[in-house]
Coordinates of C-alpha atoms in Angstrom, one line a residue:
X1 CA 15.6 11.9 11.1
X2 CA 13.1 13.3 13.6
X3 CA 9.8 14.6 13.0
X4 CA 10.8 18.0 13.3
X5 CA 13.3 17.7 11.3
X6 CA 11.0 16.1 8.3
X7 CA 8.5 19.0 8.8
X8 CA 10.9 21.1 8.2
X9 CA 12.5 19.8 5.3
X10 CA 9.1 19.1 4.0
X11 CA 8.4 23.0 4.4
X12 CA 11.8 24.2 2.2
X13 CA 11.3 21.2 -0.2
X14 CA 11.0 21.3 -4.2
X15 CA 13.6 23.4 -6.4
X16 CA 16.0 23.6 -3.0
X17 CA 16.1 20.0 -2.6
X18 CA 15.7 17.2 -5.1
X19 CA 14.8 14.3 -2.6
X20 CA 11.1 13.8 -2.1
X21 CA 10.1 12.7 2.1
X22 CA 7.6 10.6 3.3
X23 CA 6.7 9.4 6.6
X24 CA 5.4 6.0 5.7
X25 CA 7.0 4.0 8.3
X26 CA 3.5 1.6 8.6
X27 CA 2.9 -1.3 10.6
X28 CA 1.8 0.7 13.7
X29 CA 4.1 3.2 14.2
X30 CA 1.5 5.2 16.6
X31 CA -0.6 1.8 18.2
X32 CA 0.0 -1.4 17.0
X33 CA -1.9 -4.4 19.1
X34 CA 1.1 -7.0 19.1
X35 CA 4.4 -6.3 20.5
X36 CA 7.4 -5.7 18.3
X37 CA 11.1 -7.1 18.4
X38 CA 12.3 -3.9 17.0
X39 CA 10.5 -2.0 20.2
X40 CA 7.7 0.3 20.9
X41 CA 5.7 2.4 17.9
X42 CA 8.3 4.9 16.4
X43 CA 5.5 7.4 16.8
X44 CA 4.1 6.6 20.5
X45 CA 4.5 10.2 22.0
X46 CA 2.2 10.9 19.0
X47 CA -0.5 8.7 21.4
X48 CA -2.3 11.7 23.2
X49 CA -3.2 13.2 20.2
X50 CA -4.7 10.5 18.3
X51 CA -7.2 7.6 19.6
X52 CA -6.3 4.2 19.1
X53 CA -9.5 3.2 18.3
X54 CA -12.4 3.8 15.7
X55 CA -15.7 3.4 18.2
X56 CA -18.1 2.6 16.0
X57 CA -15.8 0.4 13.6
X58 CA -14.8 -1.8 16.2
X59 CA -18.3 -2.2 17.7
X60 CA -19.4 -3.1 13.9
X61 CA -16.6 -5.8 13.4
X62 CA -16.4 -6.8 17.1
X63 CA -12.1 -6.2 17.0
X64 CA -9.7 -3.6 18.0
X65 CA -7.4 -2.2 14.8
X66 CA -4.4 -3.8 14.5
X67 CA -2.3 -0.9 13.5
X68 CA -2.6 2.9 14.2
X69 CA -0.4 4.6 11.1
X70 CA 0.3 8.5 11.0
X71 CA 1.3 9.9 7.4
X72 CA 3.0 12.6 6.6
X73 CA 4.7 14.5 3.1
X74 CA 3.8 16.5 0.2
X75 CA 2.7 17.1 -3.5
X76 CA 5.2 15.2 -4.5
X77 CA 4.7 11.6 -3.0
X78 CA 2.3 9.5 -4.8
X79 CA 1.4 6.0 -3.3
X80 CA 1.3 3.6 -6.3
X81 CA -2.0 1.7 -6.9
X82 CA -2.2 -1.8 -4.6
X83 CA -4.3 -3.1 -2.3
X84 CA -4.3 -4.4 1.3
X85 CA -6.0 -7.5 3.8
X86 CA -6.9 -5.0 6.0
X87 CA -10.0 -2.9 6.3
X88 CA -9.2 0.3 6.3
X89 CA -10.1 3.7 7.9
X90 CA -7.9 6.4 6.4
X91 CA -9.0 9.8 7.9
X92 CA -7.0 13.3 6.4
X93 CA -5.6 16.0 9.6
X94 CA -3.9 18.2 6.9
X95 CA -4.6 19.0 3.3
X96 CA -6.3 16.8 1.0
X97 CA -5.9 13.2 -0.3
X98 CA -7.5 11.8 -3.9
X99 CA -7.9 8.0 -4.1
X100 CA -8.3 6.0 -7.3
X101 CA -10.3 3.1 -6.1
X102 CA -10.9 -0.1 -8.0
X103 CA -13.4 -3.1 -6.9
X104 CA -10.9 -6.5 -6.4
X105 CA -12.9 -7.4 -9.8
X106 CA -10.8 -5.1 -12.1
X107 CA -7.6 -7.3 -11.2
X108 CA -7.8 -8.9 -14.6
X109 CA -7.6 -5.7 -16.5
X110 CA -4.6 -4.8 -14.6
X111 CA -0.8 -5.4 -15.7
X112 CA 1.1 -7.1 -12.8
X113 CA 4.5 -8.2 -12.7
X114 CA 6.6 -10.2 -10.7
X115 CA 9.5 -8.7 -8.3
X116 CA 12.3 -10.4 -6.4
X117 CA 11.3 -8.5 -2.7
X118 CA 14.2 -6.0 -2.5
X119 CA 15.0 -3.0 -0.6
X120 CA 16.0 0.0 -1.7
X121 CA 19.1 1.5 -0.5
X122 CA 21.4 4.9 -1.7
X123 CA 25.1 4.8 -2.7
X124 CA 27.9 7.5 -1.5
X125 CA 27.0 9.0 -4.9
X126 CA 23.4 9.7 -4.2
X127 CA 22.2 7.1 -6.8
X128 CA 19.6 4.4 -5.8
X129 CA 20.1 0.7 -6.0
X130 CA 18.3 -2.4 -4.9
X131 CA 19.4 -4.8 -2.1
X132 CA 17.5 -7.8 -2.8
X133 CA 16.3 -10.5 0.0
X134 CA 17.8 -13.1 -1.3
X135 CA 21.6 -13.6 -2.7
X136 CA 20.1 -15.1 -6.4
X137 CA 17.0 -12.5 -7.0
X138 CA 15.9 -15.3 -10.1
X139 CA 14.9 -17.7 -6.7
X140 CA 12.9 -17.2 -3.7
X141 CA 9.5 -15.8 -3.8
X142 CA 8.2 -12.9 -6.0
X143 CA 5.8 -9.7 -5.0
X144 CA 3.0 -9.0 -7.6
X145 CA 2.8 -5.0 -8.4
X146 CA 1.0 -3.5 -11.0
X147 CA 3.5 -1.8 -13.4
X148 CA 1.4 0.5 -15.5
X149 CA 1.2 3.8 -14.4
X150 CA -2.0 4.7 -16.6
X151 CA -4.9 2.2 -15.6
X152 CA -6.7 0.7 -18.9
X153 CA -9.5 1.8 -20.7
X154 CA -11.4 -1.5 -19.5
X155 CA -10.7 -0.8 -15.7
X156 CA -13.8 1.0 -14.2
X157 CA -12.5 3.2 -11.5
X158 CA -13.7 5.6 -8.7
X159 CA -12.3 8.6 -7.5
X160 CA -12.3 10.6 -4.4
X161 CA -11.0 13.1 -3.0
X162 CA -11.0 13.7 1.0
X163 CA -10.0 16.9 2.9
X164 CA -9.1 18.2 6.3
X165 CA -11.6 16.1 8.3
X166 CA -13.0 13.8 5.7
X167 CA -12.8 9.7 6.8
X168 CA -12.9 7.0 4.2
X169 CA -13.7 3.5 4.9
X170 CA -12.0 1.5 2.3
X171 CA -13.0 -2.2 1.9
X172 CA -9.8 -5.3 2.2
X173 CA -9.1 -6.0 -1.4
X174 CA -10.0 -2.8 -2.9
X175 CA -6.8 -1.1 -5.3
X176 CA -6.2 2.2 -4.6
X177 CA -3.6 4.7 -5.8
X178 CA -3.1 7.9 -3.9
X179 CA -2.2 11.6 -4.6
X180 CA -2.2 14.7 -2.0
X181 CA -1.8 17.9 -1.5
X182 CA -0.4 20.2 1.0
X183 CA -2.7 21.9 3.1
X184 CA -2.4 25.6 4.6
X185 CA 0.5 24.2 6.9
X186 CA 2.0 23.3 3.3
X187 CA 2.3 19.5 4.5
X188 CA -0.5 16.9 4.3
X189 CA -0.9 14.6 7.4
X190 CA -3.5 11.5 7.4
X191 CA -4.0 9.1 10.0
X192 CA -5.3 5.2 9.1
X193 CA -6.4 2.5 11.3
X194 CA -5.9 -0.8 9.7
X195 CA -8.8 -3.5 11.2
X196 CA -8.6 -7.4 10.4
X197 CA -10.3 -9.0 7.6
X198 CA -12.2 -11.7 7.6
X199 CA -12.3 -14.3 4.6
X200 CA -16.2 -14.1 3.0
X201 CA -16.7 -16.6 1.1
X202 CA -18.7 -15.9 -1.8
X203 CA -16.0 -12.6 -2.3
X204 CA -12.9 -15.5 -2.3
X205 CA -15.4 -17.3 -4.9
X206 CA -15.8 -14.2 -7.0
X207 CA -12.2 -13.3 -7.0
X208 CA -11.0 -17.0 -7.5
X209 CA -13.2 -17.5 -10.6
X210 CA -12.5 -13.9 -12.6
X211 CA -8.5 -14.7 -12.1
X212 CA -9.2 -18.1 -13.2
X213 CA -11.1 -16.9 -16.1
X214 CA -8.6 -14.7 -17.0
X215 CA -5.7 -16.6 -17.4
X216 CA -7.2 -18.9 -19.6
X217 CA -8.4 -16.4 -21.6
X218 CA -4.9 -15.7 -21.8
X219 CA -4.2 -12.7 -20.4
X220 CA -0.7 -11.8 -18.5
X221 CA 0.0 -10.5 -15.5
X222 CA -2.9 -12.2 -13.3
X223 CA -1.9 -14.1 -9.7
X224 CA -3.4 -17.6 -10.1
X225 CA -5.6 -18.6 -7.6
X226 CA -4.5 -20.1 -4.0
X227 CA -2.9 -23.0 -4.8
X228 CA -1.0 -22.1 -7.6
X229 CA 0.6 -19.6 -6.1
X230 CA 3.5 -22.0 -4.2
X231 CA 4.7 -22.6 -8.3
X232 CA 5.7 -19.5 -8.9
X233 CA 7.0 -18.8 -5.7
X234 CA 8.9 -21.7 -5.9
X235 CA 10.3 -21.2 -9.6
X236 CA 8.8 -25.1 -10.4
X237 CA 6.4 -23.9 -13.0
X238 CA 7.2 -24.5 -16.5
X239 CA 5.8 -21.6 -17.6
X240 CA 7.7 -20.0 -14.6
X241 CA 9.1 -17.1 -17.3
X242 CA 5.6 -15.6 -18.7
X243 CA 5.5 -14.4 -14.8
X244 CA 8.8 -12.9 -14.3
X245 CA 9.7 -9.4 -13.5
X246 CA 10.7 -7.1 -16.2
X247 CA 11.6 -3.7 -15.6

C-alpha cells in the first residue's frame, strides 16, 4: 500500500470500512543511522521535509538519533501502554496525541504477561491469526506486555495531551499508552526521533530493587531482574508456569 493510498483510505474510513490503518512501520523508516539488509528507509523521499536531526538534543547527549519514524492514522488506532530503551522526541504535524505516562517505578503495579513473539497474519476469510517465531510457542523466549487495559488504582500516572506543533521529550524507560485524534486534514501525523540511552546507574539500582521487592512480596506479572531473565527465557525455571502467557 502506498502512502497515498493509506491517506486515502484513512479519509473514507469508519462505518465504510471495518479495518483500522496505521503507518507504524518503526525502526527508521524516514533516517535510520545503520544500514539495513531489507534496503533504504521505506519513507526516504519523505527526507526533504523532515530533518534528521534534533539540534539541541544531540548537542545535549553528544549523539545523532538512531531512527527518524513518521506516524500516520486515525481515532481509531490506540498504541498500547509499553516502554522503550530509547530517548524519545515525539513531535505531532497533524491533529493531536494524549499520552499516559508512567515513571519505570510503577512496573510493580502493572500486570505483565508473558507472550511467545508472534506475528500476526490474515486468512482468505479476513479473520486474524498468529504465526509464531518459533515451531513449539511453549519454548523459545517470551515478550513481557502489560495485559490490562485499565491501569490500577495504585499506578500514579500523568497525562498529556500534544497538538499540531507540540514536542515531547519522553525519558528511556518511561510506559506510555497513546490515543489521537484526527486533525482538520482528518488524519493525525507525528514524527519521533529515537536517541540512544545510556545505562545510569543509580536508575538500573532503583529499578533492580522495586522489581526485586516485588516479587517477593509476591506479586505476579513482574520481569526479574537481569540475571534472571535467561530462566524464563529458557523455560529452566521451576516456577517457569506462574510466568506464562494467558490470553
Amino acid at each position: 500500500m502506498t502512502v497515498s493510498q493509506l491517506i486515502e483510505k484513512l479519509g473514507r474510513s469508519g462505518d465504510q470500512d471495518s479495518f483500522i490503518y496505521y503507518l507504524q512501520s518503526q525502526d527508521g523508516n524516514i533516517y535510520r543511522d545503520q544500514p539495513s539488509p531489507s534496503g533504504p528507509p521505506e519513507l526516504e523521499a519523505f527526507q526533504k521535509y523532515i530533518k534528521k536531526d534534533v539540534p539541541w538534543m544531540k548537542e545535549a547527549i553528544g549523539k545523532q538519533a538512531e531512527a527518524v519514524n513518521l506516524w500516520i492514522g486515525d481515532s481509531r488506532s490506540t498504541t498500547s501502554l509499553h516502554h522503550d530503551p530509547y530517548e524519545n522526541i515525539y513531535h505531532v504535524l497533524a491533529g493531536s496525541k494524549t499520552f499516559t505516562l508512567l515513571s519505570p517505578l510503577e512496573t510493580i503495579h502493572l500486570d505483565q504477561r508473558f507472550y511467545p513473539p508472534s506475528t500476526l497474519k490474515r486468512s482468505s476469510s479476513g479473520q486474524l491469526y498468529p504465526e509464531y517465531d518459533y515451531p513449539d510457542p511453549s519454548y523459545g523466549p517470551r515478550i513481557p506486555w502489560v495485559g490490562n487495559l485499565c491501569l490500577p488504582r495504585s499506578a500514579r500516572s500523568i497525562s498529556v495531551t500534544l497538538h499540531e506543533g507540540d514536542t515531547l521529550f519522553l525519558p528511556a524507560g518511561w510506559w506510555h499508552r497513546v490515543e489521537q485524534k484526527e486533525g482538520e486534514e482528518g488524519i493525525a501525523v507525528a514524527v519521533n526521533y529515537w536517541y540512544p540511552s545510556e545505562i545510569l546507574p543509580e536508575r538500573y539500582a532503583y529499578e533492580r530493587f522495586f522489581r526485586r521487592i516485588g516479587i517477593m512480596s509476591g506479586m505476579e506479572g513482574l520481569i526479574p531482574p537481569m540475571g534472571d531473565e535467561e530462566s524464563i527465557n529458557s523455560g529452566e525455571d521451576d516456577d517457569s508456569d506462574r510466568y506464562s502467557a494467558s490470553q
